[in-house]
Amino acid sequence: MPLLTLTSDIGSPDYLVGAVKAQLLHLNPDFQIIDISHNIPPFNYPQAAYVCQSAIKNFPDFTYHLILVNLFEKKPEQLLLAFHNNQYLICADNGLLTMILEETPEIVIGIPLEKTAIKNTTYISSIMGKIVNQLVNGESIKSIGQSDVTYLEKRHLRPVLDNNSIEGQIIFIDSFENVIVNITREQFEEQRKGRSFRIVFTRNEVIDRISESYADVADGEKLALFNSAGYLEIAINKGNAAGLFGLRGFSEKARQGQLSYQTIKVYFE
Amino acid sequence: MPLLTLTSDIGSPDYLVGAVKAQLLHLNPDFQIIDISHNIPPFNYPQAAYVCQSAIKNFPDFTYHLILVNLFEKKPEQLLLAFHNNQYLICADNGLLTMILEETPEIVIGIPLEKTAIKNTTYISSIMGKIVNQLVNGESIKSIGQSDVTYLEKRHLRPVLDNNSIEGQIIFIDSFENVIVNITREQFEEQRKGRSFRIVFTRNEVIDRISESYADVADGEKLALFNSAGYLEIAINKGNAAGLFGLRGFSEKARQGQLSYQTIKVYFE
Amino acid sequence: MPLLTLTSDIGSPDYLVGAVKAQLLHLNPDFQIIDISHNIPPFNYPQAAYVCQSAIKNFPDFTYHLILVNLFEKKPEQLLLAFHNNQYLICADNGLLTMILEETPEIVIGIPLEKTAIKNTTYISSIMGKIVNQLVNGESIKSIGQSDVTYLEKRHLRPVLDNNSIEGQIIFIDSFENVIVNITREQFEEQRKGRSFRIVFTRNEVIDRISESYADVADGEKLALFNSAGYLEIAINKGNAAGLFGLRGFSEKARQGQLSYQTIKVYFE
């Protein structure tokens, strides 16, 4: 049973997630389909990249990841099929691929879409399913499309580094209102060079150590840790950090009349 | 593996979607269950019909569609089992069936519920599962219930037609705040008879051509296209049409103190 | 195919539900995973217990229920594996187990977590998956961990009883804004002793009979019934009881400046 994942911005009340699965099962009733999320906020590339990247690395090798996010950023002319770290990714040519991988994929293939076809979500998902079937049937990845393809590359939001600080952007706020920042443990330690540090946000909130677990601090106290995905997280033990500190995602609009912050700065000294 | 779909108004935080699947897997561990949506808004028949209709036509022939929407519109005395265009539908006798199909089903069977049973959601889902099992085991559809059944028929919200215009109602607003109107491409072309047209909404917004893709217009510009489901859609490229134009679904209440529109009119000239 | 269920407070936009499933399928591609809900509100133990309890009892015997709720209530040192009424439950040592079961489990085993491991959600889900695999492979439950384990026991919110009344707490509000109260049919009948009764809420709303179905009363009228899960439910036929009567869950915060009630009282006379 080929293992496929789906990530999209379709949303739960729509019929389209069901229609996409129908298209796929039509092509191959043996597809085993796992939903990552269908609640990627519209046009929020940093969050889409964070969700896809963090989910994908947990899957068994040779899983097929279908990413139906911002399919219509531009007029769809081709799909991209990438193979990287033993995972297959299929997505639109909208820049998201390199944001997810944070490096140039080992292999990228362009799959041209028929000029005359109506390129809506169900059509695109059926093309994605056909690509998976070709791979499952043993076709070589390079025979499926164009290997010298030109495609849109966007870079993941990157923290701003200097010798004595890192400024990170908020890429996700989870259901507990924990705040995820685009600073990985590796970046943090590399920049830190063993020095002490202060994580500063919302004017004058300061955290000066990394916890291992929420319960390392008392109820209602703030803390910082590195989450399952390896990213810096600001939280309040049994509280809601984003709401309390006025923090919001880098791509999200501020609510009217509400002061809020989208970055977090770490000082090394 | 018999393929079943589930559509309901249960909502994601509830235990009932899990309980329904448990009932079904109890009856037949080989059922392959695909969720269409469990977020149909309460009592919103037009949206339920749109979601079911648009999803169902993508599925392989002989899929079983279990529709747990407005189960308790009236005291449940029977379930309906329909076979139409090679799809099986099982739902309550609440009028939704004919709204989904938009025509008289090829076959409709009434499945009487036991008078003394407590007719809650888990009970009804177990009866639905038993019906599927009977069909899977080769029983003829007409032997499963009453074929001369009387049942409630409601009609899908229909656009209002005259020689020179169509007035459509908004049946769904998607996660991008794109606005879906109950005018199909076929109805549009049939009424249009090759004439030019103006799509008019929110007092004085006008669109006079059909796009193929959102990116056919500049960012922030409005457009109209026919979506995956074949319905007219009003959108803003990389924007949120419903919010910006004050459009809302035909069955949804207005927010207090907020002016909003639920119809869209096309003039042919 | 071993049948597993997942219940969590992760929320739908996060990558973690996908990552948890990836961990599990990595360990055993034959796991059949059913989602109960990933929308348990943060720290809402009564609702988590209601959802788990009500879902679990519908599943076939020997289903494995993985409960990823409030995993970090305290520093995770062990997981709990319970066997009760022919169901397996695996959850954190945070008190939820006895709230779900409402009695002492037949068997509880403590599974110590490695001291040096980083105990995040994906790590914990992989340990849960390994426990299931051990059971699937025929290891005896008592050989998997410590059987004389000390663990946190919390009690489900219980209605307050006296001879002539029961006061219940609101444990869940469903998508229709029906209001579920922690009074079971059994408790109600046992306390009632055949007497007549008045269900009183929101100052002076009174219901004096139990309906079988919403449609037992006219549209817009209030009613009480026992739901699929066996709990008392206050509803309005085709209306929204919680909003109209100002009722909210016992663990939910009041909205600012809004009067609301969290209990319901039954008088017997």
PDB file of C-alpha atoms in Angstrom, chain B residues 55-169:
ATOM      1  CA  ALA B  55     -17.964  15.343  -3.520  1.00  0.00           C
ATOM      2  CA  ILE B  56     -20.035  12.324  -4.554  1.00  0.00           C
ATOM      3  CA  LYS B  57     -19.539  12.700  -8.283  1.00  0.00           C
ATOM      4  CA  ASN B  58     -15.782  12.248  -7.887  1.00  0.00           C
ATOM      5  CA  PHE B  59     -16.031   8.813  -6.286  1.00  0.00           C
ATOM      6  CA  PRO B  60     -15.687   5.459  -8.004  1.00  0.00           C
ATOM      7  CA  ASP B  61     -18.930   3.769  -8.965  1.00  0.00           C
ATOM      8  CA  PHE B  62     -20.721   1.846  -6.232  1.00  0.00           C
ATOM      9  CA  THR B  63     -19.327   3.905  -3.376  1.00  0.00           C
ATOM     10  CA  TYR B  64     -21.615   4.083  -0.323  1.00  0.00           C
ATOM     11  CA  HIS B  65     -22.280   7.642   0.864  1.00  0.00           C
ATOM     12  CA  LEU B  66     -23.543   7.883   4.442  1.00  0.00           C
ATOM     13  CA  ILE B  67     -25.034  11.308   5.108  1.00  0.00           C
ATOM     14  CA  LEU B  68     -25.598  12.108   8.784  1.00  0.00           C
ATOM     15  CA  VAL B  69     -26.997  15.583   8.320  1.00  0.00           C
ATOM     16  CA  ASN B  70     -30.067  16.924  10.100  1.00  0.00           C
ATOM     17  CA  LEU B  71     -30.949  13.405  11.219  1.00  0.00           C
ATOM     18  CA  PHE B  72     -33.573  14.754  13.593  1.00  0.00           C
ATOM     19  CA  GLU B  73     -35.374  17.218  11.336  1.00  0.00           C
ATOM     20  CA  LYS B  74     -38.441  15.209  12.215  1.00  0.00           C
ATOM     21  CA  LYS B  75     -38.906  12.173  14.431  1.00  0.00           C
ATOM     22  CA  PRO B  76     -36.918   9.530  12.546  1.00  0.00           C
ATOM     23  CA  GLU B  77     -39.212   6.771  11.313  1.00  0.00           C
ATOM     24  CA  GLN B  78     -37.246   5.561   8.320  1.00  0.00           C
ATOM     25  CA  LEU B  79     -33.942   5.979   6.519  1.00  0.00           C
ATOM     26  CA  LEU B  80     -33.677   6.397   2.769  1.00  0.00           C
ATOM     27  CA  LEU B  81     -31.399   4.303   0.584  1.00  0.00           C
ATOM     28  CA  ALA B  82     -30.995   5.619  -2.952  1.00  0.00           C
ATOM     29  CA  PHE B  83     -29.106   4.362  -5.992  1.00  0.00           C
ATOM     30  CA  HIS B  84     -28.415   6.987  -8.624  1.00  0.00           C
ATOM     31  CA  ASN B  85     -25.703   7.407 -11.269  1.00  0.00           C
ATOM     32  CA  ASN B  86     -24.027   4.284  -9.858  1.00  0.00           C
ATOM     33  CA  GLN B  87     -23.664   5.756  -6.371  1.00  0.00           C
ATOM     34  CA  TYR B  88     -25.410   4.624  -3.191  1.00  0.00           C
ATOM     35  CA  LEU B  89     -26.694   7.305  -0.816  1.00  0.00           C
ATOM     36  CA  ILE B  90     -28.067   6.613   2.659  1.00  0.00           C
ATOM     37  CA  CYS B  91     -29.635   9.490   4.560  1.00  0.00           C
ATOM     38  CA  ALA B  92     -32.505  10.662   6.735  1.00  0.00           C
ATOM     39  CA  ASP B  93     -35.950  11.285   5.294  1.00  0.00           C
ATOM     40  CA  ASN B  94     -35.571  15.050   5.621  1.00  0.00           C
ATOM     41  CA  GLY B  95     -35.670  16.327   2.031  1.00  0.00           C
ATOM     42  CA  LEU B  96     -31.916  16.461   1.547  1.00  0.00           C
ATOM     43  CA  LEU B  97     -31.766  13.517  -0.872  1.00  0.00           C
ATOM     44  CA  THR B  98     -33.496  15.307  -3.740  1.00  0.00           C
ATOM     45  CA  MET B  99     -31.582  18.511  -2.987  1.00  0.00           C
ATOM     46  CA  ILE B 100     -28.333  16.587  -3.486  1.00  0.00           C
ATOM     47  CA  LEU B 101     -29.394  14.770  -6.634  1.00  0.00           C
ATOM     48  CA  GLU B 102     -31.427  17.627  -8.140  1.00  0.00           C
ATOM     49  CA  GLU B 103     -33.662  15.035  -9.737  1.00  0.00           C
ATOM     50  CA  THR B 104     -35.735  12.029  -8.787  1.00  0.00           C
ATOM     51  CA  PRO B 105     -33.393   9.187  -7.801  1.00  0.00           C
ATOM     52  CA  GLU B 106     -33.405   6.110 -10.047  1.00  0.00           C
ATOM     53  CA  ILE B 107     -34.177   3.931  -7.034  1.00  0.00           C
ATOM     54  CA  VAL B 108     -35.266   4.948  -3.535  1.00  0.00           C
ATOM     55  CA  ILE B 109     -35.918   2.450  -0.802  1.00  0.00           C
ATOM     56  CA  GLY B 110     -37.352   3.193   2.654  1.00  0.00           C
ATOM     57  CA  ILE B 111     -35.759   1.391   5.579  1.00  0.00           C
ATOM     58  CA  PRO B 112     -38.192   1.532   8.506  1.00  0.00           C
ATOM     59  CA  LEU B 113     -36.588   2.056  11.928  1.00  0.00           C
ATOM     60  CA  GLU B 114     -37.743  -0.082  14.827  1.00  0.00           C
ATOM     61  CA  LYS B 115     -40.524   1.695  16.684  1.00  0.00           C
ATOM     62  CA  THR B 116     -39.098   1.002  20.126  1.00  0.00           C
ATOM     63  CA  ALA B 117     -35.440   1.802  19.439  1.00  0.00           C
ATOM     64  CA  ILE B 118     -33.865   4.988  20.785  1.00  0.00           C
ATOM     65  CA  LYS B 119     -33.058   6.707  17.531  1.00  0.00           C
ATOM     66  CA  ASN B 120     -29.850   8.565  18.266  1.00  0.00           C
ATOM     67  CA  THR B 121     -26.858   9.111  15.998  1.00  0.00           C
ATOM     68  CA  THR B 122     -24.989   5.932  16.921  1.00  0.00           C
ATOM     69  CA  TYR B 123     -28.107   3.824  16.433  1.00  0.00           C
ATOM     70  CA  ILE B 124     -28.771   5.372  13.038  1.00  0.00           C
ATOM     71  CA  SER B 125     -25.168   4.898  11.926  1.00  0.00           C
ATOM     72  CA  SER B 126     -25.318   1.230  12.894  1.00  0.00           C
ATOM     73  CA  ILE B 127     -28.449   0.794  10.776  1.00  0.00           C
ATOM     74  CA  MET B 128     -26.667   2.525   7.886  1.00  0.00           C
ATOM     75  CA  GLY B 129     -23.731   0.139   8.301  1.00  0.00           C
ATOM     76  CA  LYS B 130     -26.065  -2.850   8.258  1.00  0.00           C
ATOM     77  CA  ILE B 131     -27.615  -1.638   5.010  1.00  0.00           C
ATOM     78  CA  VAL B 132     -24.163  -1.370   3.417  1.00  0.00           C
ATOM     79  CA  ASN B 133     -23.313  -4.860   4.632  1.00  0.00           C
ATOM     80  CA  GLN B 134     -26.491  -6.227   3.058  1.00  0.00           C
ATOM     81  CA  LEU B 135     -25.576  -4.652  -0.282  1.00  0.00           C
ATOM     82  CA  VAL B 136     -21.970  -5.821  -0.020  1.00  0.00           C
ATOM     83  CA  ASN B 137     -23.236  -9.331   0.654  1.00  0.00           C
ATOM     84  CA  GLY B 138     -25.158  -9.256  -2.598  1.00  0.00           C
ATOM     85  CA  GLU B 139     -28.704  -8.661  -1.419  1.00  0.00           C
ATOM     86  CA  SER B 140     -30.741  -6.856  -4.045  1.00  0.00           C
ATOM     87  CA  ILE B 141     -31.479  -3.250  -3.142  1.00  0.00           C
ATOM     88  CA  LYS B 142     -35.220  -3.766  -3.456  1.00  0.00           C
ATOM     89  CA  SER B 143     -35.201  -6.609  -0.958  1.00  0.00           C
ATOM     90  CA  ILE B 144     -33.705  -4.389   1.742  1.00  0.00           C
ATOM     91  CA  GLY B 145     -36.697  -2.127   2.299  1.00  0.00           C
ATOM     92  CA  GLN B 146     -39.888  -0.690   0.877  1.00  0.00           C
ATOM     93  CA  SER B 147     -39.611   0.356  -2.729  1.00  0.00           C
ATOM     94  CA  ASP B 148     -42.922   2.226  -2.996  1.00  0.00           C
ATOM     95  CA  VAL B 149     -41.851   4.574  -0.253  1.00  0.00           C
ATOM     96  CA  THR B 150     -43.272   8.064   0.327  1.00  0.00           C
ATOM     97  CA  TYR B 151     -40.577  10.496   1.349  1.00  0.00           C
ATOM     98  CA  LEU B 152     -39.934  14.167   1.817  1.00  0.00           C
ATOM     99  CA  GLU B 153     -38.670  15.920  -1.314  1.00  0.00           C
ATOM    100  CA  LYS B 154     -37.063  19.322  -1.124  1.00  0.00           C
ATOM    101  CA  ARG B 155     -35.608  21.159  -4.061  1.00  0.00           C
ATOM    102  CA  HIS B 156     -32.159  22.659  -4.121  1.00  0.00           C
ATOM    103  CA  LEU B 157     -32.138  26.436  -3.970  1.00  0.00           C
ATOM    104  CA  ARG B 158     -32.551  27.346  -7.607  1.00  0.00           C
ATOM    105  CA  PRO B 159     -31.433  30.521  -9.300  1.00  0.00           C
ATOM    106  CA  VAL B 160     -34.240  32.764 -10.499  1.00  0.00           C
ATOM    107  CA  LEU B 161     -34.243  32.898 -14.283  1.00  0.00           C
ATOM    108  CA  ASP B 162     -35.790  35.255 -16.772  1.00  0.00           C
ATOM    109  CA  ASN B 163     -34.925  35.958 -20.385  1.00  0.00           C
ATOM    110  CA  ASN B 164     -32.289  38.519 -19.648  1.00  0.00           C
ATOM    111  CA  SER B 165     -30.961  37.603 -16.210  1.00  0.00           C
ATOM    112  CA  ILE B 166     -30.193  34.966 -13.624  1.00  0.00           C
ATOM    113  CA  GLU B 167     -30.263  35.702  -9.908  1.00  0.00           C
ATOM    114  CA  GLY B 168     -28.221  33.163  -7.935  1.00  0.00           C
ATOM    115  CA  GLN B 169     -27.932  32.511  -4.210  1.00  0.00           C
TER     116      GLN B 169
END
